[in-house]
Amino acid sequence: DPSAYVNPWINSHKITDFYIMTNWRANILDVWLEKTGRVVNEVDNLPVRFGSFAEEFVASEYATQTGFALVHSESGIAHPQYPFMVGHIDRFVFEGDLAAASCNNALFNSDGSCVASHLLECKTANPFNQSDWGEMGTDEVPMSYLVQCLWYLALTDLDRCDVAVLFGNSDFRIYEVYRDKELEELIIANERLKVQAETDDLTRLMNRRPFKRELSNHIYEGIKKNHPVAVMMIDVDHFKAYNDEYGHL
């Protein structure tokens, strides 16, 4: 359940570019399901196995270089006000309280505040893409990662999210992204408009636009993984009375 760690005290508007946010958000639930073992990604190849190993290595190297304690939780976090805001944090960072860091079931206090000092996202990158990253210690990270960090800061109500990235096997860097309320409000506003545009007012179900998009995605995945794809159509008898009462769908 992505709402396992719902923070009921987050009430500020949060999280950039609408196009980037749409592309990044499309896979967030799938990534969380795979990371937490709810679903099994049947693709088993070297890049996939390396990705799992690399995250652990990057987190370990970050802890070694900073001296901070890290907590990894498989529970997702959901925003109480905006249901489309969910996420899975790579690591919760504790700058000095090792006792709190070991308490994996108490990431939030009773008042809703997060007990961690800040967050950590672990990344690996191709050395040939170093030009996409700025000076170490700044927030000059690729836009998709910046949006991801802002999204997570909004969920946890924290002010800082570090990005630890390993280029190849020799260049390790740490970047610091700080909360930007103006950027958060822009992203939230754009995302809310997208949700409204793709939701039927009467039934609260997604309308034709996202249905066509999701159907195309599933067909593509079925072809790529050689899996069957099924579509079910349901016809409701005597639905005219419902339409006459509440309006036609």
PDB file of C-alpha atoms in Angstrom:
ATOM      1  CA  ASP A   1       0.000   0.000   0.000  1.00  0.00           C
ATOM      2  CA  PRO A   2       1.698   3.250  -1.109  1.00  0.00           C
ATOM      3  CA  SER A   3      -0.076   5.086   1.729  1.00  0.00           C
ATOM      4  CA  ALA A   4       1.701   3.082   4.422  1.00  0.00           C
ATOM      5  CA  TYR A   5       3.601   6.183   5.461  1.00  0.00           C
ATOM      6  CA  VAL A   6       1.027   8.909   4.799  1.00  0.00           C
ATOM      7  CA  ASN A   7       2.070  12.182   6.368  1.00  0.00           C
ATOM      8  CA  PRO A   8      -1.185  13.891   7.439  1.00  0.00           C
ATOM      9  CA  TRP A   9       0.486  17.207   8.182  1.00  0.00           C
ATOM     10  CA  ILE A  10       1.718  18.164   4.730  1.00  0.00           C
ATOM     11  CA  ASN A  11      -0.537  20.918   3.461  1.00  0.00           C
ATOM     12  CA  SER A  12       1.632  23.153   1.304  1.00  0.00           C
ATOM     13  CA  HIS A  13       1.490  23.079  -2.478  1.00  0.00           C
ATOM     14  CA  LYS A  14       4.370  21.222  -4.017  1.00  0.00           C
ATOM     15  CA  ILE A  15       6.557  19.998  -7.085  1.00  0.00           C
ATOM     16  CA  THR A  16       8.775  21.944 -12.987  1.00  0.00           C
ATOM     17  CA  ASP A  17       8.189  21.438 -16.413  1.00  0.00           C
ATOM     18  CA  PHE A  18       4.827  19.760 -17.088  1.00  0.00           C
ATOM     19  CA  TYR A  19       6.158  17.643 -19.932  1.00  0.00           C
ATOM     20  CA  ILE A  20       9.015  16.278 -17.834  1.00  0.00           C
ATOM     21  CA  MET A  21       6.744  15.682 -14.864  1.00  0.00           C
ATOM     22  CA  THR A  22       4.277  13.748 -16.986  1.00  0.00           C
ATOM     23  CA  ASN A  23       6.975  11.475 -18.405  1.00  0.00           C
ATOM     24  CA  TRP A  24       8.612  10.875 -15.047  1.00  0.00           C
ATOM     25  CA  ARG A  25       5.401  10.306 -13.108  1.00  0.00           C
ATOM     26  CA  ALA A  26       4.093   7.732 -15.588  1.00  0.00           C
ATOM     27  CA  ASN A  27       6.407   5.034 -14.222  1.00  0.00           C
ATOM     28  CA  ILE A  28       6.615   5.966 -10.545  1.00  0.00           C
ATOM     29  CA  LEU A  29       4.065   3.398  -9.341  1.00  0.00           C
ATOM     30  CA  ASP A  30       5.589   0.630 -11.478  1.00  0.00           C
ATOM     31  CA  VAL A  31       9.036   1.399 -10.055  1.00  0.00           C
ATOM     32  CA  TRP A  32       7.693   1.359  -6.504  1.00  0.00           C
ATOM     33  CA  LEU A  33       5.891  -1.952  -7.053  1.00  0.00           C
ATOM     34  CA  GLU A  34       9.060  -3.552  -8.386  1.00  0.00           C
ATOM     35  CA  LYS A  35      11.298  -2.104  -5.661  1.00  0.00           C
ATOM     36  CA  THR A  36       9.030  -3.335  -2.872  1.00  0.00           C
ATOM     37  CA  GLY A  37       8.449  -6.772  -4.335  1.00  0.00           C
ATOM     38  CA  ARG A  38       4.737  -6.304  -5.028  1.00  0.00           C
ATOM     39  CA  VAL A  39       5.379  -7.268  -8.622  1.00  0.00           C
ATOM     40  CA  VAL A  40       8.291  -9.094 -10.186  1.00  0.00           C
ATOM     41  CA  ASN A  41      10.083  -7.630 -13.157  1.00  0.00           C
ATOM     42  CA  GLU A  42      10.716 -10.678 -15.275  1.00  0.00           C
ATOM     43  CA  VAL A  43      13.433  -8.917 -17.240  1.00  0.00           C
ATOM     44  CA  ASP A  44      16.651 -10.341 -15.847  1.00  0.00           C
ATOM     45  CA  ASN A  45      19.745  -9.077 -17.548  1.00  0.00           C
ATOM     46  CA  LEU A  46      23.051  -7.490 -16.660  1.00  0.00           C
ATOM     47  CA  PRO A  47      21.834  -3.851 -16.609  1.00  0.00           C
ATOM     48  CA  VAL A  48      18.925  -4.760 -14.325  1.00  0.00           C
ATOM     49  CA  ARG A  49      21.108  -6.707 -11.906  1.00  0.00           C
ATOM     50  CA  PHE A  50      23.750  -3.981 -11.946  1.00  0.00           C
ATOM     51  CA  GLY A  51      21.112  -1.346 -11.171  1.00  0.00           C
ATOM     52  CA  SER A  52      20.107  -3.148  -7.986  1.00  0.00           C
ATOM     53  CA  PHE A  53      23.721  -3.616  -6.954  1.00  0.00           C
ATOM     54  CA  ALA A  54      24.692  -0.051  -7.864  1.00  0.00           C
ATOM     55  CA  GLU A  55      22.050   1.561  -5.654  1.00  0.00           C
ATOM     56  CA  GLU A  56      23.405  -0.261  -2.625  1.00  0.00           C
ATOM     57  CA  PHE A  57      26.972   0.669  -3.530  1.00  0.00           C
ATOM     58  CA  VAL A  58      26.137   4.356  -4.094  1.00  0.00           C
ATOM     59  CA  ALA A  59      24.284   4.529  -0.780  1.00  0.00           C
ATOM     60  CA  SER A  60      27.180   2.865   1.029  1.00  0.00           C
ATOM     61  CA  GLU A  61      29.726   5.223  -0.530  1.00  0.00           C
ATOM     62  CA  TYR A  62      27.578   8.218   0.403  1.00  0.00           C
ATOM     63  CA  ALA A  63      27.446   7.054   4.025  1.00  0.00           C
ATOM     64  CA  THR A  64      31.221   6.514   4.041  1.00  0.00           C
ATOM     65  CA  GLN A  65      32.017   9.960   2.648  1.00  0.00           C
ATOM     66  CA  THR A  66      29.509  11.899   4.766  1.00  0.00           C
ATOM     67  CA  GLY A  67      29.415   9.867   7.979  1.00  0.00           C
ATOM     68  CA  PHE A  68      25.611  10.004   7.925  1.00  0.00           C
ATOM     69  CA  ALA A  69      23.404   7.076   8.890  1.00  0.00           C
ATOM     70  CA  LEU A  70      20.925   5.821   6.283  1.00  0.00           C
ATOM     71  CA  VAL A  71      17.583   4.044   6.540  1.00  0.00           C
ATOM     72  CA  HIS A  72      16.002   2.175   3.657  1.00  0.00           C
ATOM     73  CA  SER A  73      12.260   1.591   3.869  1.00  0.00           C
ATOM     74  CA  GLU A  74      10.164  -0.440   1.445  1.00  0.00           C
ATOM     75  CA  SER A  75       7.043   1.485   2.399  1.00  0.00           C
ATOM     76  CA  GLY A  76       5.797   4.082  -0.024  1.00  0.00           C
ATOM     77  CA  ILE A  77       4.585   7.545   0.885  1.00  0.00           C
ATOM     78  CA  ALA A  78       1.375   9.158  -0.307  1.00  0.00           C
ATOM     79  CA  HIS A  79       0.213  12.741  -0.016  1.00  0.00           C
ATOM     80  CA  PRO A  80      -3.041  13.046   1.994  1.00  0.00           C
ATOM     81  CA  GLN A  81      -4.383  15.925  -0.089  1.00  0.00           C
ATOM     82  CA  TYR A  82      -3.260  14.960  -3.596  1.00  0.00           C
ATOM     83  CA  PRO A  83      -3.794  11.254  -4.336  1.00  0.00           C
ATOM     84  CA  PHE A  84      -1.631  11.427  -7.460  1.00  0.00           C
ATOM     85  CA  MET A  85       1.393  12.251  -5.290  1.00  0.00           C
ATOM     86  CA  VAL A  86       3.067   9.006  -4.226  1.00  0.00           C
ATOM     87  CA  GLY A  87       6.697   8.026  -4.019  1.00  0.00           C
ATOM     88  CA  HIS A  88       9.348   5.644  -2.788  1.00  0.00           C
ATOM     89  CA  ILE A  89      12.408   7.231  -1.185  1.00  0.00           C
ATOM     90  CA  ASP A  90      15.794   5.610  -1.823  1.00  0.00           C
ATOM     91  CA  ARG A  91      17.186   6.468   1.626  1.00  0.00           C
ATOM     92  CA  PHE A  92      16.277   8.540   4.670  1.00  0.00           C
ATOM     93  CA  VAL A  93      19.346  10.348   6.037  1.00  0.00           C
ATOM     94  CA  PHE A  94      20.162  10.890   9.717  1.00  0.00           C
ATOM     95  CA  GLU A  95      23.048  13.230  10.406  1.00  0.00           C
ATOM     96  CA  GLY A  96      23.752  12.095  13.954  1.00  0.00           C
ATOM     97  CA  ASP A  97      20.960  10.148  15.647  1.00  0.00           C
ATOM     98  CA  LEU A  98      21.890   6.547  15.044  1.00  0.00           C
ATOM     99  CA  ALA A  99      19.167   5.341  17.404  1.00  0.00           C
ATOM    100  CA  ALA A 100      16.511   7.052  15.305  1.00  0.00           C
ATOM    101  CA  ALA A 101      18.108   5.714  12.152  1.00  0.00           C
ATOM    102  CA  SER A 102      17.742   2.155  13.393  1.00  0.00           C
ATOM    103  CA  CYS A 103      14.031   2.631  14.084  1.00  0.00           C
ATOM    104  CA  ASN A 104      12.781   1.726  10.631  1.00  0.00           C
ATOM    105  CA  ASN A 105       9.118   1.722  11.686  1.00  0.00           C
ATOM    106  CA  ALA A 106       9.089   5.295  12.976  1.00  0.00           C
ATOM    107  CA  LEU A 107      10.088   7.497  10.082  1.00  0.00           C
ATOM    108  CA  PHE A 108       7.435  10.032  11.073  1.00  0.00           C
ATOM    109  CA  ASN A 109       6.740  11.487  14.503  1.00  0.00           C
ATOM    110  CA  SER A 110       3.274  11.515  16.012  1.00  0.00           C
ATOM    111  CA  ASP A 111       2.836  15.121  14.866  1.00  0.00           C
ATOM    112  CA  GLY A 112       3.476  14.083  11.247  1.00  0.00           C
ATOM    113  CA  SER A 113       7.002  15.454  10.928  1.00  0.00           C
ATOM    114  CA  CYS A 114       9.669  13.272   9.352  1.00  0.00           C
ATOM    115  CA  VAL A 115      12.396  12.239  11.795  1.00  0.00           C
ATOM    116  CA  ALA A 116      15.096  12.168   9.101  1.00  0.00           C
ATOM    117  CA  SER A 117      17.289  15.197   8.554  1.00  0.00           C
ATOM    118  CA  HIS A 118      17.071  14.917   4.755  1.00  0.00           C
ATOM    119  CA  LEU A 119      16.676  12.469   1.861  1.00  0.00           C
ATOM    120  CA  LEU A 120      19.013  10.686  -0.523  1.00  0.00           C
ATOM    121  CA  GLU A 121      18.498   9.596  -4.121  1.00  0.00           C
ATOM    122  CA  CYS A 122      21.070   7.158  -5.537  1.00  0.00           C
ATOM    123  CA  LYS A 123      21.947   7.362  -9.229  1.00  0.00           C
ATOM    124  CA  THR A 124      24.387   5.940 -11.749  1.00  0.00           C
ATOM    125  CA  ALA A 125      25.222   7.753 -14.968  1.00  0.00           C
ATOM    126  CA  ASN A 126      27.186   7.252 -18.129  1.00  0.00           C
ATOM    127  CA  PRO A 127      30.514   9.140 -17.988  1.00  0.00           C
ATOM    128  CA  PHE A 128      29.715  10.543 -21.438  1.00  0.00           C
ATOM    129  CA  ASN A 129      26.702  12.324 -19.911  1.00  0.00           C
ATOM    130  CA  GLN A 130      28.691  14.294 -17.357  1.00  0.00           C
ATOM    131  CA  SER A 131      27.895  17.496 -19.259  1.00  0.00           C
ATOM    132  CA  ASP A 132      24.282  17.105 -18.072  1.00  0.00           C
ATOM    133  CA  TRP A 133      25.474  17.618 -14.517  1.00  0.00           C
ATOM    134  CA  GLY A 134      26.879  20.780 -12.982  1.00  0.00           C
ATOM    135  CA  GLU A 135      29.401  21.458 -10.274  1.00  0.00           C
ATOM    136  CA  MET A 136      29.437  18.995  -7.383  1.00  0.00           C
ATOM    137  CA  GLY A 137      27.691  20.296  -4.275  1.00  0.00           C
ATOM    138  CA  THR A 138      25.155  22.345  -6.217  1.00  0.00           C
ATOM    139  CA  ASP A 139      21.626  21.514  -7.359  1.00  0.00           C
ATOM    140  CA  GLU A 140      22.691  21.383 -11.028  1.00  0.00           C
ATOM    141  CA  VAL A 141      21.303  17.934 -11.784  1.00  0.00           C
ATOM    142  CA  PRO A 142      19.270  16.796 -14.820  1.00  0.00           C
ATOM    143  CA  MET A 143      15.763  18.246 -14.764  1.00  0.00           C
ATOM    144  CA  SER A 144      14.022  14.895 -14.296  1.00  0.00           C
ATOM    145  CA  TYR A 145      16.075  14.245 -11.139  1.00  0.00           C
ATOM    146  CA  LEU A 146      15.423  17.764  -9.874  1.00  0.00           C
ATOM    147  CA  VAL A 147      11.678  17.235 -10.227  1.00  0.00           C
ATOM    148  CA  GLN A 148      11.918  13.860  -8.526  1.00  0.00           C
ATOM    149  CA  CYS A 149      13.722  15.382  -5.540  1.00  0.00           C
ATOM    150  CA  LEU A 150      11.220  18.235  -5.242  1.00  0.00           C
ATOM    151  CA  TRP A 151       8.383  15.723  -5.398  1.00  0.00           C
ATOM    152  CA  TYR A 152       9.877  13.710  -2.534  1.00  0.00           C
ATOM    153  CA  LEU A 153      10.540  16.821  -0.453  1.00  0.00           C
ATOM    154  CA  ALA A 154       6.898  17.749  -0.840  1.00  0.00           C
ATOM    155  CA  LEU A 155       5.826  14.296   0.358  1.00  0.00           C
ATOM    156  CA  THR A 156       8.053  14.349   3.452  1.00  0.00           C
ATOM    157  CA  ASP A 157       7.920  18.090   4.206  1.00  0.00           C
ATOM    158  CA  LEU A 158      11.717  18.140   4.424  1.00  0.00           C
ATOM    159  CA  ASP A 159      13.966  20.844   2.996  1.00  0.00           C
ATOM    160  CA  ARG A 160      16.860  18.938   1.432  1.00  0.00           C
ATOM    161  CA  CYS A 161      17.412  15.960  -0.812  1.00  0.00           C
ATOM    162  CA  ASP A 162      20.934  14.870  -1.751  1.00  0.00           C
ATOM    163  CA  VAL A 163      21.651  13.162  -5.064  1.00  0.00           C
ATOM    164  CA  ALA A 164      24.610  10.783  -5.013  1.00  0.00           C
ATOM    165  CA  VAL A 165      25.722   9.765  -8.486  1.00  0.00           C
ATOM    166  CA  LEU A 166      28.416   7.407  -9.732  1.00  0.00           C
ATOM    167  CA  PHE A 167      29.792   8.058 -13.215  1.00  0.00           C
ATOM    168  CA  GLY A 168      31.288   4.847 -14.532  1.00  0.00           C
ATOM    169  CA  ASN A 169      33.443   3.384 -11.786  1.00  0.00           C
ATOM    170  CA  SER A 170      35.695   6.292 -10.848  1.00  0.00           C
ATOM    171  CA  ASP A 171      33.759   9.558 -10.462  1.00  0.00           C
ATOM    172  CA  PHE A 172      31.487   9.839  -7.422  1.00  0.00           C
ATOM    173  CA  ARG A 173      29.633  13.087  -6.725  1.00  0.00           C
ATOM    174  CA  ILE A 174      27.116  14.426  -4.250  1.00  0.00           C
ATOM    175  CA  TYR A 175      24.634  17.150  -5.170  1.00  0.00           C
ATOM    176  CA  GLU A 176      22.253  19.020  -2.880  1.00  0.00           C
ATOM    177  CA  VAL A 177      18.700  19.935  -3.893  1.00  0.00           C
ATOM    178  CA  TYR A 178      16.761  22.251  -1.602  1.00  0.00           C
ATOM    179  CA  ARG A 179      13.042  22.783  -1.447  1.00  0.00           C
ATOM    180  CA  ASP A 180      11.669  25.412  -3.835  1.00  0.00           C
ATOM    181  CA  LYS A 181       8.077  26.321  -2.935  1.00  0.00           C
ATOM    182  CA  GLU A 182       7.494  28.285  -6.148  1.00  0.00           C
ATOM    183  CA  LEU A 183       8.582  25.346  -8.273  1.00  0.00           C
ATOM    184  CA  GLU A 184       6.492  22.966  -6.190  1.00  0.00           C
ATOM    185  CA  GLU A 185       3.376  25.070  -6.690  1.00  0.00           C
ATOM    186  CA  LEU A 186       3.935  25.147 -10.449  1.00  0.00           C
ATOM    187  CA  ILE A 187       4.321  21.378 -10.680  1.00  0.00           C
ATOM    188  CA  ILE A 188       1.318  20.705  -8.464  1.00  0.00           C
ATOM    189  CA  ALA A 189      -0.849  23.098 -10.456  1.00  0.00           C
ATOM    190  CA  ASN A 190       0.139  21.510 -13.755  1.00  0.00           C
ATOM    191  CA  GLU A 191      -0.348  18.006 -12.420  1.00  0.00           C
ATOM    192  CA  ARG A 192      -3.773  18.855 -11.020  1.00  0.00           C
ATOM    193  CA  LEU A 193      -4.826  20.230 -14.405  1.00  0.00           C
ATOM    194  CA  LYS A 194      -3.645  17.017 -16.050  1.00  0.00           C
ATOM    195  CA  VAL A 195      -5.620  14.890 -13.583  1.00  0.00           C
ATOM    196  CA  GLN A 196      -8.734  17.004 -14.121  1.00  0.00           C
ATOM    197  CA  ALA A 197      -8.390  16.817 -17.907  1.00  0.00           C
ATOM    198  CA  GLU A 198      -8.130  13.028 -17.805  1.00  0.00           C
ATOM    199  CA  THR A 199     -10.885  12.310 -15.271  1.00  0.00           C
ATOM    200  CA  ASP A 200     -14.603  11.952 -15.946  1.00  0.00           C
ATOM    201  CA  ASP A 201     -16.505  14.310 -13.629  1.00  0.00           C
ATOM    202  CA  LEU A 202     -19.405  11.938 -13.067  1.00  0.00           C
ATOM    203  CA  THR A 203     -17.711   8.589 -12.499  1.00  0.00           C
ATOM    204  CA  ARG A 204     -14.258   9.867 -11.399  1.00  0.00           C
ATOM    205  CA  LEU A 205     -12.761   7.309 -13.778  1.00  0.00           C
ATOM    206  CA  MET A 206     -10.163   8.127 -16.398  1.00  0.00           C
ATOM    207  CA  ASN A 207     -11.559   9.270 -19.726  1.00  0.00           C
ATOM    208  CA  ARG A 208     -10.722   8.274 -23.286  1.00  0.00           C
ATOM    209  CA  ARG A 209      -7.366  10.087 -23.528  1.00  0.00           C
ATOM    210  CA  PRO A 210      -5.512   8.197 -20.754  1.00  0.00           C
ATOM    211  CA  PHE A 211      -7.320   4.979 -21.706  1.00  0.00           C
ATOM    212  CA  LYS A 212      -5.850   5.134 -25.219  1.00  0.00           C
ATOM    213  CA  ARG A 213      -2.421   5.966 -23.821  1.00  0.00           C
ATOM    214  CA  GLU A 214      -2.448   3.146 -21.276  1.00  0.00           C
ATOM    215  CA  LEU A 215      -3.798   0.670 -23.821  1.00  0.00           C
ATOM    216  CA  SER A 216      -0.971   1.557 -26.210  1.00  0.00           C
ATOM    217  CA  ASN A 217       1.573   1.162 -23.399  1.00  0.00           C
ATOM    218  CA  HIS A 218       0.247  -2.274 -22.433  1.00  0.00           C
ATOM    219  CA  ILE A 219       0.190  -3.447 -26.036  1.00  0.00           C
ATOM    220  CA  TYR A 220       3.771  -2.249 -26.471  1.00  0.00           C
ATOM    221  CA  GLU A 221       4.879  -4.008 -23.266  1.00  0.00           C
ATOM    222  CA  GLY A 222       3.053  -7.167 -24.335  1.00  0.00           C
ATOM    223  CA  ILE A 223       4.855  -7.216 -27.658  1.00  0.00           C
ATOM    224  CA  LYS A 224       8.232  -6.428 -26.093  1.00  0.00           C
ATOM    225  CA  LYS A 225       7.936  -9.106 -23.386  1.00  0.00           C
ATOM    226  CA  ASN A 226       5.901 -11.546 -25.483  1.00  0.00           C
ATOM    227  CA  HIS A 227       3.033 -11.425 -22.986  1.00  0.00           C
ATOM    228  CA  PRO A 228      -0.689 -11.669 -23.839  1.00  0.00           C
ATOM    229  CA  VAL A 229      -2.799  -8.521 -23.564  1.00  0.00           C
ATOM    230  CA  ALA A 230      -6.537  -8.669 -22.881  1.00  0.00           C
ATOM    231  CA  VAL A 231      -9.232  -5.993 -23.051  1.00  0.00           C
ATOM    232  CA  MET A 232     -12.562  -6.508 -21.295  1.00  0.00           C
ATOM    233  CA  MET A 233     -15.729  -4.660 -22.290  1.00  0.00           C
ATOM    234  CA  ILE A 234     -18.677  -4.465 -19.870  1.00  0.00           C
ATOM    235  CA  ASP A 235     -22.221  -3.695 -20.958  1.00  0.00           C
ATOM    236  CA  VAL A 236     -24.577  -2.597 -18.173  1.00  0.00           C
ATOM    237  CA  ASP A 237     -28.219  -3.443 -18.718  1.00  0.00           C
ATOM    238  CA  HIS A 238     -30.918  -0.816 -18.193  1.00  0.00           C
ATOM    239  CA  PHE A 239     -28.362   1.972 -17.860  1.00  0.00           C
ATOM    240  CA  LYS A 240     -30.709   4.463 -19.487  1.00  0.00           C
ATOM    241  CA  ALA A 241     -32.333   5.247 -16.156  1.00  0.00           C
ATOM    242  CA  TYR A 242     -28.928   6.157 -14.699  1.00  0.00           C
ATOM    243  CA  ASN A 243     -28.137   8.411 -17.645  1.00  0.00           C
ATOM    244  CA  ASP A 244     -31.533  10.074 -17.411  1.00  0.00           C
ATOM    245  CA  GLU A 245     -30.998  10.786 -13.728  1.00  0.00           C
ATOM    246  CA  TYR A 246     -27.333  11.831 -13.656  1.00  0.00           C
ATOM    247  CA  GLY A 247     -26.542  12.764 -17.237  1.00  0.00           C
ATOM    248  CA  HIS A 248     -25.082  10.875 -20.171  1.00  0.00           C
ATOM    249  CA  LEU A 249     -21.501   9.618 -19.944  1.00  0.00           C
TER     250      LEU A 249
END
